[in-house]
Coordinates of C-alpha atoms in Angstrom, one line a residue:
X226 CA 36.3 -58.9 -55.4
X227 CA 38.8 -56.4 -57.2
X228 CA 35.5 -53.6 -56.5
X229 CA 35.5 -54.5 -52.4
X230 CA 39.1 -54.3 -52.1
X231 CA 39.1 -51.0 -54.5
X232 CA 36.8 -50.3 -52.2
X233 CA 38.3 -51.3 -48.6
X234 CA 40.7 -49.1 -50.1
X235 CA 39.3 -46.1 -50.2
X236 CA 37.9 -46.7 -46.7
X237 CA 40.8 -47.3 -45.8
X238 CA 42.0 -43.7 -47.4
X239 CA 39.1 -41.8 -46.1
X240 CA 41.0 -41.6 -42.3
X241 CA 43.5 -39.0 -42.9
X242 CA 41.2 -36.8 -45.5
X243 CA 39.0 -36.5 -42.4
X244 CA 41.8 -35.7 -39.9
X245 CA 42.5 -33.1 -42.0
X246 CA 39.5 -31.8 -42.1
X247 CA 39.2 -32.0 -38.7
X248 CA 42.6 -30.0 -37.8
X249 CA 41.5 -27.6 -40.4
X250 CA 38.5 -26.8 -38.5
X251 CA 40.1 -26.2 -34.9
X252 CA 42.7 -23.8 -37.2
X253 CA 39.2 -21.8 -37.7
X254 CA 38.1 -21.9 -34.0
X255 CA 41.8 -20.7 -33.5
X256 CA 42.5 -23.7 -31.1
X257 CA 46.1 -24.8 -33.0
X258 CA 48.8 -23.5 -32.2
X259 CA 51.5 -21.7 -33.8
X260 CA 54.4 -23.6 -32.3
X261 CA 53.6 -27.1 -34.4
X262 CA 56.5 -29.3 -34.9
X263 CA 58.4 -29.6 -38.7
X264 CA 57.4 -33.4 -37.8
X265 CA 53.5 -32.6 -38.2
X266 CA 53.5 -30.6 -41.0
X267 CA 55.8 -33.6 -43.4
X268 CA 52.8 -36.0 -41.9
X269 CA 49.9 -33.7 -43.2
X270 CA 51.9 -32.8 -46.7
X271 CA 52.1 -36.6 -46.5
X272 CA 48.7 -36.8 -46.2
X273 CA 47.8 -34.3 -49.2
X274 CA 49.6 -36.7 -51.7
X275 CA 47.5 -39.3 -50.3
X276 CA 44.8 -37.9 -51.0
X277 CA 45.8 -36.7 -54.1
X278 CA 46.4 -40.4 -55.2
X279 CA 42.8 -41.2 -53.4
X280 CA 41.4 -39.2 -56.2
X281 CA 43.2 -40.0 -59.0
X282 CA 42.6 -43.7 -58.2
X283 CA 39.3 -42.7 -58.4
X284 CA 39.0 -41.2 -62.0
X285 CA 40.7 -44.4 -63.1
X286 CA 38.2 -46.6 -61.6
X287 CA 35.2 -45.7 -63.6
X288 CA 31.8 -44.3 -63.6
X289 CA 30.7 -48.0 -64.0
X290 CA 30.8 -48.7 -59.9
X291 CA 27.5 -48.7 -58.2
X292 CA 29.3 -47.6 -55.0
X293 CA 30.7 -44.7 -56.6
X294 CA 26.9 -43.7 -58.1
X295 CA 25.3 -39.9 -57.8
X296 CA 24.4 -41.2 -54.2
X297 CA 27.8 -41.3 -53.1
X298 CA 28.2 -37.3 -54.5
X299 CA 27.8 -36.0 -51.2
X300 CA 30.8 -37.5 -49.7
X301 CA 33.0 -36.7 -53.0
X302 CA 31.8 -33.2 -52.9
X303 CA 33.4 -33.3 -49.1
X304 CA 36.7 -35.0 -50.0
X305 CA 36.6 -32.2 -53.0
X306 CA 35.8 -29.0 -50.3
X307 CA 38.6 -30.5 -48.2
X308 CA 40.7 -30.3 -51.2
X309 CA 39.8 -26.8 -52.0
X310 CA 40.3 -25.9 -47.8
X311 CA 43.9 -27.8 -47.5
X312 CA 44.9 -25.2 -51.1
X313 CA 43.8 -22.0 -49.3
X314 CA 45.2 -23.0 -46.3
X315 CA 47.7 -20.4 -46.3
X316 CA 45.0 -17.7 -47.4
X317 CA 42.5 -19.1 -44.6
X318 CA 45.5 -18.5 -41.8
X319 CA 45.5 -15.1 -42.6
X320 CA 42.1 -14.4 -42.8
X321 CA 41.4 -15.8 -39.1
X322 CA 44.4 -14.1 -37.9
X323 CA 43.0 -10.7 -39.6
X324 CA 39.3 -11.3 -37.9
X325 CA 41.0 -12.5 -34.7
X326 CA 43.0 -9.2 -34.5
X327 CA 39.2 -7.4 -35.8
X328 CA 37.9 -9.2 -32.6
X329 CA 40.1 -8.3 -29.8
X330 CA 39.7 -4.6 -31.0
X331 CA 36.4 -4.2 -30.9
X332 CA 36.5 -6.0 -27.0
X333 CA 38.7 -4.0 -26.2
X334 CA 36.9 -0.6 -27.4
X335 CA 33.8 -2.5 -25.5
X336 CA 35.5 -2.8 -22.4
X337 CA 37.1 0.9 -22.5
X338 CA 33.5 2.0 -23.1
X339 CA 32.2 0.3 -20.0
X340 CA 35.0 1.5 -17.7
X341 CA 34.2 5.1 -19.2
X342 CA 30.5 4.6 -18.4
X343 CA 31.1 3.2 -14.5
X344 CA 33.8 5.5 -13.8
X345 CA 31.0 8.3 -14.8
X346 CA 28.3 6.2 -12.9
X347 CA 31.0 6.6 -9.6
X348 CA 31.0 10.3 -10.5
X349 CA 27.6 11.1 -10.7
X350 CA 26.9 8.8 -7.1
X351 CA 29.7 11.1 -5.8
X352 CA 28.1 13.9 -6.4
X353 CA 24.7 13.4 -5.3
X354 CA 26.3 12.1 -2.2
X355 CA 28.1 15.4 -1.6
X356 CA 24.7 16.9 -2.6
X357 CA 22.7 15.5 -0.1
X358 CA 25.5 15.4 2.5
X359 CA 25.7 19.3 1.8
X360 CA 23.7 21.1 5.0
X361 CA 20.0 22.4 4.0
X362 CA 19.9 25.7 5.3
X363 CA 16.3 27.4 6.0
X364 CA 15.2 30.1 3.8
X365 CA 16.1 33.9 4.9
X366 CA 12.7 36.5 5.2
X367 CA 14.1 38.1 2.1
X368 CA 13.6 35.2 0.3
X369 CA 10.3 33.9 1.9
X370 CA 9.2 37.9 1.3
X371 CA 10.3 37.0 -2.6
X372 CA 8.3 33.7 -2.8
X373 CA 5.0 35.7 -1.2
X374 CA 4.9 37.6 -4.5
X375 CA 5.6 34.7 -6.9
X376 CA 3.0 32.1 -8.1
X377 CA 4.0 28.9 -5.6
X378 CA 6.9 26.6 -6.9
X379 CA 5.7 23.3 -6.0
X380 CA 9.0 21.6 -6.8
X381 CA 10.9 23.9 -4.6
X382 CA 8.3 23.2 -1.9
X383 CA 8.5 19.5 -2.3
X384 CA 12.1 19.7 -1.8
X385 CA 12.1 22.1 1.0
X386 CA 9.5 19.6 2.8
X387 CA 11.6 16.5 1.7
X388 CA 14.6 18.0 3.1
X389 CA 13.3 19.8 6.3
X390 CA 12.0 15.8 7.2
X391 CA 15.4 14.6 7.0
X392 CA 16.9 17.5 8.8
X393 CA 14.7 16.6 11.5
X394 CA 15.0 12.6 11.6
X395 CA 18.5 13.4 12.6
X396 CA 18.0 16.6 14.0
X397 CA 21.4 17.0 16.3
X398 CA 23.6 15.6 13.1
X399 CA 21.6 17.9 10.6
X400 CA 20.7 21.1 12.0
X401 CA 21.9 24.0 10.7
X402 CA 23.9 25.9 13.4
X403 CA 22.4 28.0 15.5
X404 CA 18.4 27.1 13.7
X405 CA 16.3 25.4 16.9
X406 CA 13.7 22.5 16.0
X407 CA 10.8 24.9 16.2
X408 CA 11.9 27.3 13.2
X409 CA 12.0 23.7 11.0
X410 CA 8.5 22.8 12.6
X411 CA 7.1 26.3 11.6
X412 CA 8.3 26.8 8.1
X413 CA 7.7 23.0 7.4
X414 CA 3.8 23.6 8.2
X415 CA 3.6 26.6 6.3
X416 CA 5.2 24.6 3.3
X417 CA 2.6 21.9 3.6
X418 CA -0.3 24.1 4.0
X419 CA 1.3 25.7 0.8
X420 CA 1.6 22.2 -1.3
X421 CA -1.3 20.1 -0.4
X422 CA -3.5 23.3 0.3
X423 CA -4.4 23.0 4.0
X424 CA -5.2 25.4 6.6
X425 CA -3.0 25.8 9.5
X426 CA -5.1 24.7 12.0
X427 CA -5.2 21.5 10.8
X428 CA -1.5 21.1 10.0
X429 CA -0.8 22.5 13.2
X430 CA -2.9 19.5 14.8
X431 CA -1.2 17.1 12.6
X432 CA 2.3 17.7 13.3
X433 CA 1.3 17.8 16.9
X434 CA -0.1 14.6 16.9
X435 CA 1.9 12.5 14.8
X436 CA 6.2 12.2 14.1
X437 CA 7.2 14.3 11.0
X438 CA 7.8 11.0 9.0
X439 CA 4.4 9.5 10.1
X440 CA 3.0 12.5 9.1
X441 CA 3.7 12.7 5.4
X442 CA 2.7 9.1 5.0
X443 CA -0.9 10.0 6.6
X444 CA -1.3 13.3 4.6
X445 CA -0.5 11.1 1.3
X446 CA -2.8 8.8 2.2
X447 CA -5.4 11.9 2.6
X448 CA -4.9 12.9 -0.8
X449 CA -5.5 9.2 -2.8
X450 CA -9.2 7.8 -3.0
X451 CA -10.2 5.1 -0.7
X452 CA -11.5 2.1 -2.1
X453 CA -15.2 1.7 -3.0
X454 CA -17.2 -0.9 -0.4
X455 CA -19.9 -2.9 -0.5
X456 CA -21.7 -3.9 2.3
X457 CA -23.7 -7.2 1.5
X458 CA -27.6 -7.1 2.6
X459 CA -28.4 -10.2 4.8
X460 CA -32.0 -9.7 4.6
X461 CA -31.9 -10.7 0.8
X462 CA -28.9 -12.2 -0.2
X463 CA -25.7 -13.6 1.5
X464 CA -21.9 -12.2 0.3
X465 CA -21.2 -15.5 -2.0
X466 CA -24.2 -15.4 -4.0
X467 CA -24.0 -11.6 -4.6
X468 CA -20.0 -11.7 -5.0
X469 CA -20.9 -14.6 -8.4
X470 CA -23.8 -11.9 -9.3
X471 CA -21.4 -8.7 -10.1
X472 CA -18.8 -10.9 -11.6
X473 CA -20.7 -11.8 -14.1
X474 CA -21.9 -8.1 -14.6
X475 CA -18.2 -7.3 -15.2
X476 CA -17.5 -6.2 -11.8
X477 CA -13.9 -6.9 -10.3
X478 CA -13.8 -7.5 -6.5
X479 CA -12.8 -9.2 -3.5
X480 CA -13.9 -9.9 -0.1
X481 CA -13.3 -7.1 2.1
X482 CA -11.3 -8.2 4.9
X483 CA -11.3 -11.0 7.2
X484 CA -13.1 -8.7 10.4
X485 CA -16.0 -8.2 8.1
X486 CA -18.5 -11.1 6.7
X487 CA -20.6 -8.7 4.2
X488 CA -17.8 -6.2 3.3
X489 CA -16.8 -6.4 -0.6
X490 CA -14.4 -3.6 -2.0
X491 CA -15.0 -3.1 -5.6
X492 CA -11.6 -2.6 -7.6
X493 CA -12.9 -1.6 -10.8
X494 CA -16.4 -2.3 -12.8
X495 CA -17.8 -2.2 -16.2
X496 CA -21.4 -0.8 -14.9
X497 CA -22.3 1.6 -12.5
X498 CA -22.1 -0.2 -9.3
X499 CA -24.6 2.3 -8.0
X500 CA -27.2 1.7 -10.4
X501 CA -27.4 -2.3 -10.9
X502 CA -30.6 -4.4 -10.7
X503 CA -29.1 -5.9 -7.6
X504 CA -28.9 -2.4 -5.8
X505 CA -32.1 -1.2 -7.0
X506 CA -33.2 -4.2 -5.7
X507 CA -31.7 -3.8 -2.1
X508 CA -29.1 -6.8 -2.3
X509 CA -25.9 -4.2 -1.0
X510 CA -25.7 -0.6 0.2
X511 CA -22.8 1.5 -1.0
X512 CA -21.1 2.2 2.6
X513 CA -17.3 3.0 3.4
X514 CA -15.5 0.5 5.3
X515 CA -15.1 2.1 8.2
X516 CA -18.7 3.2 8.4
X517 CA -19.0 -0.5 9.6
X518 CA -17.2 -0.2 13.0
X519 CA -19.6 1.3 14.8
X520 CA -22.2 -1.1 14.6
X521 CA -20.0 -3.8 15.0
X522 CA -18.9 -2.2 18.2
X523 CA -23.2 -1.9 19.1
X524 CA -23.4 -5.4 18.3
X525 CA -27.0 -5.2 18.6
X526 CA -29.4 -7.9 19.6
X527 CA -32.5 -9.2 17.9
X528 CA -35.6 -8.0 20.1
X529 CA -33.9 -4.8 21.9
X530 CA -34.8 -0.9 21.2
X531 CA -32.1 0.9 19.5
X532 CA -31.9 4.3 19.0
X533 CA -29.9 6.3 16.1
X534 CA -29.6 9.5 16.8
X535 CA -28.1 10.7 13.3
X536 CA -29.2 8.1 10.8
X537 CA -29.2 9.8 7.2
X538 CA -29.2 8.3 4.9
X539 CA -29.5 4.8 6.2
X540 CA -26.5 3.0 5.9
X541 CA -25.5 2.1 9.8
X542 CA -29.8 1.9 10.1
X543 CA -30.0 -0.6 7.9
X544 CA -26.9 -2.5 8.9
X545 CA -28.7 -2.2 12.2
X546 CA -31.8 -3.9 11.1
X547 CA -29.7 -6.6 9.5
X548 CA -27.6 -7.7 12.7
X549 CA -31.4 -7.9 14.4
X550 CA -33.3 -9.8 11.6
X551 CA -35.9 -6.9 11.7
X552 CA -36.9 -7.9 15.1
X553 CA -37.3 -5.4 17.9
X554 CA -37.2 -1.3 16.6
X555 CA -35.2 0.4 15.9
X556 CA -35.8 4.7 16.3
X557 CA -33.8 6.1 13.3
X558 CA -33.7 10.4 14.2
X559 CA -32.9 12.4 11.9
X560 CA -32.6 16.1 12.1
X561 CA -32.2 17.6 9.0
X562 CA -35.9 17.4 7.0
X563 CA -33.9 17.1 3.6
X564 CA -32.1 13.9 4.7
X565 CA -35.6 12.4 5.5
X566 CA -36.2 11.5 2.0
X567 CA -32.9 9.3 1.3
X568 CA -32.9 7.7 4.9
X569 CA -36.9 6.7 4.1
X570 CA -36.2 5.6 0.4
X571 CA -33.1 3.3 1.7
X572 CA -34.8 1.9 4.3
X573 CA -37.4 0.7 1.9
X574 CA -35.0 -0.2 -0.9
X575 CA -33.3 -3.0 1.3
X576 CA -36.3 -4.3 3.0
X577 CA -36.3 -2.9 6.5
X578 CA -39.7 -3.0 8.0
X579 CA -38.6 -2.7 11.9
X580 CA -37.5 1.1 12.1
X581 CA -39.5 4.1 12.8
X582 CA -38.2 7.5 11.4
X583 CA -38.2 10.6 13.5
X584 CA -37.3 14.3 13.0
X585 CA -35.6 15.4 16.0
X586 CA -32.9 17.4 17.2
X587 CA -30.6 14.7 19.2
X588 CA -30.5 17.1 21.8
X589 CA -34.5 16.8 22.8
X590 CA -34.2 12.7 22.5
X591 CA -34.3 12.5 26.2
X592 CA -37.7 14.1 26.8
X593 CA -38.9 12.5 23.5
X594 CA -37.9 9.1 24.8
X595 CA -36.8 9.2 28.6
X596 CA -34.3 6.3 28.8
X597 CA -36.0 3.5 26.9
X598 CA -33.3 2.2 24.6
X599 CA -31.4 -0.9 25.5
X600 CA -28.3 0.3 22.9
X601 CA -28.0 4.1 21.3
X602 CA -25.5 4.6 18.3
X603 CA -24.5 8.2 18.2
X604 CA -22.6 8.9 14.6
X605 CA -22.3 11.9 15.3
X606 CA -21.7 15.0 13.0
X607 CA -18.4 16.2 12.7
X608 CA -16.7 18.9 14.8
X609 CA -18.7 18.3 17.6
X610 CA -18.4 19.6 20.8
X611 CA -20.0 16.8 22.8
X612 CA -23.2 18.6 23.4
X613 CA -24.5 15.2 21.9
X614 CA -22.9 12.2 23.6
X615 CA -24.7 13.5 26.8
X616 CA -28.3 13.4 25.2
X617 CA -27.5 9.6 23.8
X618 CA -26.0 8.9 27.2
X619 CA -29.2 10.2 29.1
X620 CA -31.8 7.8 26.3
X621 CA -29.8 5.0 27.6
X622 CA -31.4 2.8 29.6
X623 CA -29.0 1.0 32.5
X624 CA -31.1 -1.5 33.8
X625 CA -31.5 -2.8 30.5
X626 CA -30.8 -6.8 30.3
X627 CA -29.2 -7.4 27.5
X628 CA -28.0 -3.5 26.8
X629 CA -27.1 -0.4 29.0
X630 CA -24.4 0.5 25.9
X631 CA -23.7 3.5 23.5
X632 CA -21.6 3.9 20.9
X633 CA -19.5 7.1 20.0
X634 CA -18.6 7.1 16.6
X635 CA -17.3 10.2 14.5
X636 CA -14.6 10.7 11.5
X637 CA -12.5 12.6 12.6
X638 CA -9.1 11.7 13.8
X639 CA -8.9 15.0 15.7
X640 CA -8.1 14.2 20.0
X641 CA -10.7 17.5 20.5
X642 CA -13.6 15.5 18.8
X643 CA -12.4 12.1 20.3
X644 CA -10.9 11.6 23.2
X645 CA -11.5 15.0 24.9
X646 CA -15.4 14.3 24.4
X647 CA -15.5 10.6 25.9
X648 CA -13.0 11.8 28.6
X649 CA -15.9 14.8 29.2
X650 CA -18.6 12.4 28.9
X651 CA -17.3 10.1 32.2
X652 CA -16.6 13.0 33.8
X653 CA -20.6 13.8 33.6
X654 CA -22.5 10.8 33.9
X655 CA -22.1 7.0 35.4
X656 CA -20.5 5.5 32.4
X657 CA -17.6 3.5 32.0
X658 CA -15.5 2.5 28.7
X659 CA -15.6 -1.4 27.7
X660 CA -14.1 -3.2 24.8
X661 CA -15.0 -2.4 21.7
X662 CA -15.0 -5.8 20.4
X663 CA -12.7 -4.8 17.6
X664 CA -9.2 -6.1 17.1
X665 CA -7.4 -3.7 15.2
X666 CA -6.7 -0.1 15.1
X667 CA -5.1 2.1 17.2
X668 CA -5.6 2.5 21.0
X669 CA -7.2 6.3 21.9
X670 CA -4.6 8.8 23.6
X671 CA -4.4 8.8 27.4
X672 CA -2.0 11.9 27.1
X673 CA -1.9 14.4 24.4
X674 CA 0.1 17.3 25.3
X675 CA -0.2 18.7 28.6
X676 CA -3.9 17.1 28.4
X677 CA -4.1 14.0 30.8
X678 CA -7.3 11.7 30.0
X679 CA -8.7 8.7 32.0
X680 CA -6.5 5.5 31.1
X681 CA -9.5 3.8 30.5
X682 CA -9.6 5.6 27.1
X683 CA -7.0 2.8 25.5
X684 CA -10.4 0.9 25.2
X685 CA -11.0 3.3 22.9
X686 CA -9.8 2.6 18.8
X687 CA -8.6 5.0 16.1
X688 CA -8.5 3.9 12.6
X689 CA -5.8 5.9 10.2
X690 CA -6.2 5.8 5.8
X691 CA -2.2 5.4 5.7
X692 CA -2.5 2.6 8.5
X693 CA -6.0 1.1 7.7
X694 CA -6.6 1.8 4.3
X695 CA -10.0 3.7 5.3
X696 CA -11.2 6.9 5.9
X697 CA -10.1 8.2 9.7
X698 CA -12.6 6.9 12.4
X699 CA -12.9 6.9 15.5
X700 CA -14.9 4.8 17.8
X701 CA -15.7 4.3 21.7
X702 CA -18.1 2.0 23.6
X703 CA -19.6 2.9 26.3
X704 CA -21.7 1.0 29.2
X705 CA -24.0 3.0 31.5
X706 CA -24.2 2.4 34.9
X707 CA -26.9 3.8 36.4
X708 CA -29.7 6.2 35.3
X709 CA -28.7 8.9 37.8
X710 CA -27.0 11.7 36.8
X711 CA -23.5 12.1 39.8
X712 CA -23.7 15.0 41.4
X713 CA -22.1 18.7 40.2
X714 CA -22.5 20.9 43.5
X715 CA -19.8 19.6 45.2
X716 CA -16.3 19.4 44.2
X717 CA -15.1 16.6 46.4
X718 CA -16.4 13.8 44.0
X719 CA -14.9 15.3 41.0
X720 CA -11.5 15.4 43.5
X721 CA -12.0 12.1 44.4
X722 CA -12.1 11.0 40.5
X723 CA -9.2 12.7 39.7
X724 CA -7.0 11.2 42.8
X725 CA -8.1 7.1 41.6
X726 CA -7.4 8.5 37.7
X727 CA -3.8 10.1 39.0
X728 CA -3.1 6.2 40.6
X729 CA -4.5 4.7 38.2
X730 CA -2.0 6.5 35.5
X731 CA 0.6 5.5 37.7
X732 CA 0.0 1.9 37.4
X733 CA 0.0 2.2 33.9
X734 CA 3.0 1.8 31.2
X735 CA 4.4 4.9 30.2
X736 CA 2.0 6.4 27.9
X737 CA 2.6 5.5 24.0
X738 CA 3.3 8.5 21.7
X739 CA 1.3 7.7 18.3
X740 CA 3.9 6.5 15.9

């Protein structure tokens, strides 16, 4: 009994030990503070003696206690370092109030340093502000006489260009005084023929067809690498089973978009994609993406005759013979002998047995032929001059049942090789545009300039690398009439065509500029 109540006792004695303790500790977080009343600090020296008697008590008592054993050291070895704490008390104060004083120096050489560093921040913004706020001024002929004789300085040209394009996005705030729009148009092409390396003629047509900002984006886009396309054979395979194939030969890829069904664009591959069993074997053809458009736009049928009158080396042929199930014929002309060989072996290689191969110039197809074919696909070479289009209009055939159609198809993006030659061709024979069943890409020009073209030429798509992510195309459908060719001795029709186009362009929206 005399052991419980010792110790009840000490229980009983532990309370203020561990209120000490505990007020010692928020002296170390810093939480007291200084202002404590007399009356606290007589009740803590009150509880030091206590304590002091707690221990002595304990001495007294014995080693002979089972509750005061070596398990119980732990606690004793507490009471004992809050001893130790309560006797450097004083010292302890002084220390915090030392690393307290440490602290707020150091945050307050921290918080100097981040002022410093965002009032320099504000500086620097300031002055590139003022910098580009300052007026761009063109460059004198002295100094464009200078840069003649100097190897190019492409990061001076890249700012020149940069900053002639914002001049001219807000060309009235911008201007230099007294410089029109035409001296920023001229030096801007001959800085871009400079930089990317192209001749004027074509930057000349560029900046005349497309806004300055439009502009850089597209002749960017010329100067990255399209992505590498697939397009799935459906006489051997189909696009899922191929797709697993050259995943498992390491091949990263996707489907090609949702207007195609065979398209696949290759990303990246750890075998030559040109030189797989499954290619050897004719299970895909290596073919741009927008080399599919034009047969999409022939849609061909199984049974008809189709003509195509530039078909090296095979790719829109075999797509051709594909869409028809190798039913009907198909008349794949080629001109150049050379070509014969890779049209031949590709047409082989994926398993067409429906296509006769001819060496023709497209221009004699019409006394080779006469106007057999139900649908004619004219690819045709670029820079043209539409000596073509009327040779693959006259092979046509316009009582044809299920046909009557040609498709005009070149890349270029250029309105002399596009619209200019389908606006010559219905000037020339009974044709009319129709939908190109496609439905994206760009409507064709109905004015360019001071050129005015039939309105029926919005049937007409263009397809742009910054826009479409593929190389520039352009495609037009046409649907023949009627095997006569309209009369050239008179002028009165060609009057009459130009009075219903006149009314017809009034009934039409104001014309879109190409944006």
């Amino acid at each position: 009994m005399g052991a419980t109540k010792k110790k009840d006792g000490a229980k009983s004695q532990n309370a203020p030990p561990k209120k000490k303790q505990e007020n010692e500790f928020f002296i170390a977080k810093g939480a007291k503070e200084d202002d404590l009343s007399d009356h606290s600090d007589s009740s803590d020296e009150e509880e030091v003696l206590e304590h002091e008697e707690f221990d002595g008590d304990e001495q007294d008592f014995g080693s002979g206690s089972d509750i005061c054993s070596d398990v119980d050291d732990p606690l004793a070895n507490d009471f004992l370092q809050g001893s130790d704490d309560e006797e450097k008390g004083s010292g302890t104060d002084l220390d915090l109030d030392s690393d307290e004083s440490d602290i707020e120096e150091k945050s307050t050489i921290i918080d100097l340093e981040k002022a410093r560093e965002k009032e320099e921040a504000e500086e620097e913004m300031q002055l590139n502000i003022k910098d580009e706020s300052d007026e761009f001024r063109l460059p004198t002929k002295e100094e464009l006489e200078e840069e003649a004789h100097q190897p190019p300085d492409l990061s001076n040209l890249q700012r020149r260009i940069r900053e002639i394009n914002r001049v001219l996005s807000n060309f009235k705030a911008l201007r230099q005084e007294g410089t029109a729009r035409k001296e920023y148009i001229e030096q801007l092409k001959k800085d871009l023929s400079s930089y990317y390396g192209y001749n004027d003629f074509l930057i000349g047509a560029l900046v005349e067809m497309f806004l300055v900002v439009e502009l850089m984006e597209l002749i960017e886009a010329f100067e990255k690498p399209q992505p590498i396309c697939l397009r799935t054979n459906t006489l051997k395979t189909r696009r899922r089973d191929l797709a697993d194939i050259l995943i498992n030969r390491g091949v990263n890829l996707d489907p090609l978009s949702k207007w195609s069904k065979v398209g696949l664009v290759v990303y990246d591959s750890q075998v030559p994609i040109g030189a797989t069993p499954e290619y050897m074997a004719g299970f895909y053809m290596l073919q741009s993406a927008s080399s599919f458009l034009p047969v999409m736009a022939l849609a061909p049928q199984e049974k008809e005759r189709v003509i195509d009158m530039a078909a090296a080396p095979g790719g829109k042929t075999t797509y051709i013979a594909a869409l028809t199930k190798n039913n009907g014929i198909i008349f794949a002309n080629e001109m150049k002998a050379p070509r014969l060989k890779s049209l031949t072996a590709n047409l082989h290689r994926m398993g067409v047995t429906n296509t006769l191969v001819c060496n023709y110039d497209g221009r004699e197809l019409p006394k080779v032929f006469g106007n057999l074919a139900d649908r004619v696909l004219l690819d045709a070479p670029c820079s043209g001059t539409g000596q073509l289009i009327l040779a693959a209009i006259d092979t046509v055939d316009a009582n044809s049942k299920s046909g009557g159609y040609l498709v005009y198809s070149i890349c270029s993006i250029m309105v002399v090789e596009n619209e200019v030659v389908i606006d010559y061709a219905l000037k020339k024979r009974n044709v009319k545009l129709v939908s190109c069943g496609l439905d994206f890409g760009r409507p064709g020009f109905i004015r360019f300039r001071e050129q005015r073209f039939h309105p029926s030429l919005e049937k007409t798509r263009c397809f742009y690398p910054h826009v479409h992510n593929m190389d520039g195309f352009f495609v037009a459908k046409l649907k023949k009439m009627s095997n006569l060719k309209p009369s050239v001795e008179t002028s009165e029709p060609s009057e009459t065509v130009e009075q219903e186009k006149r009314k017809a362009s009034r009934e039409q929206k104001p014309a879109r500029k190409r944006t």
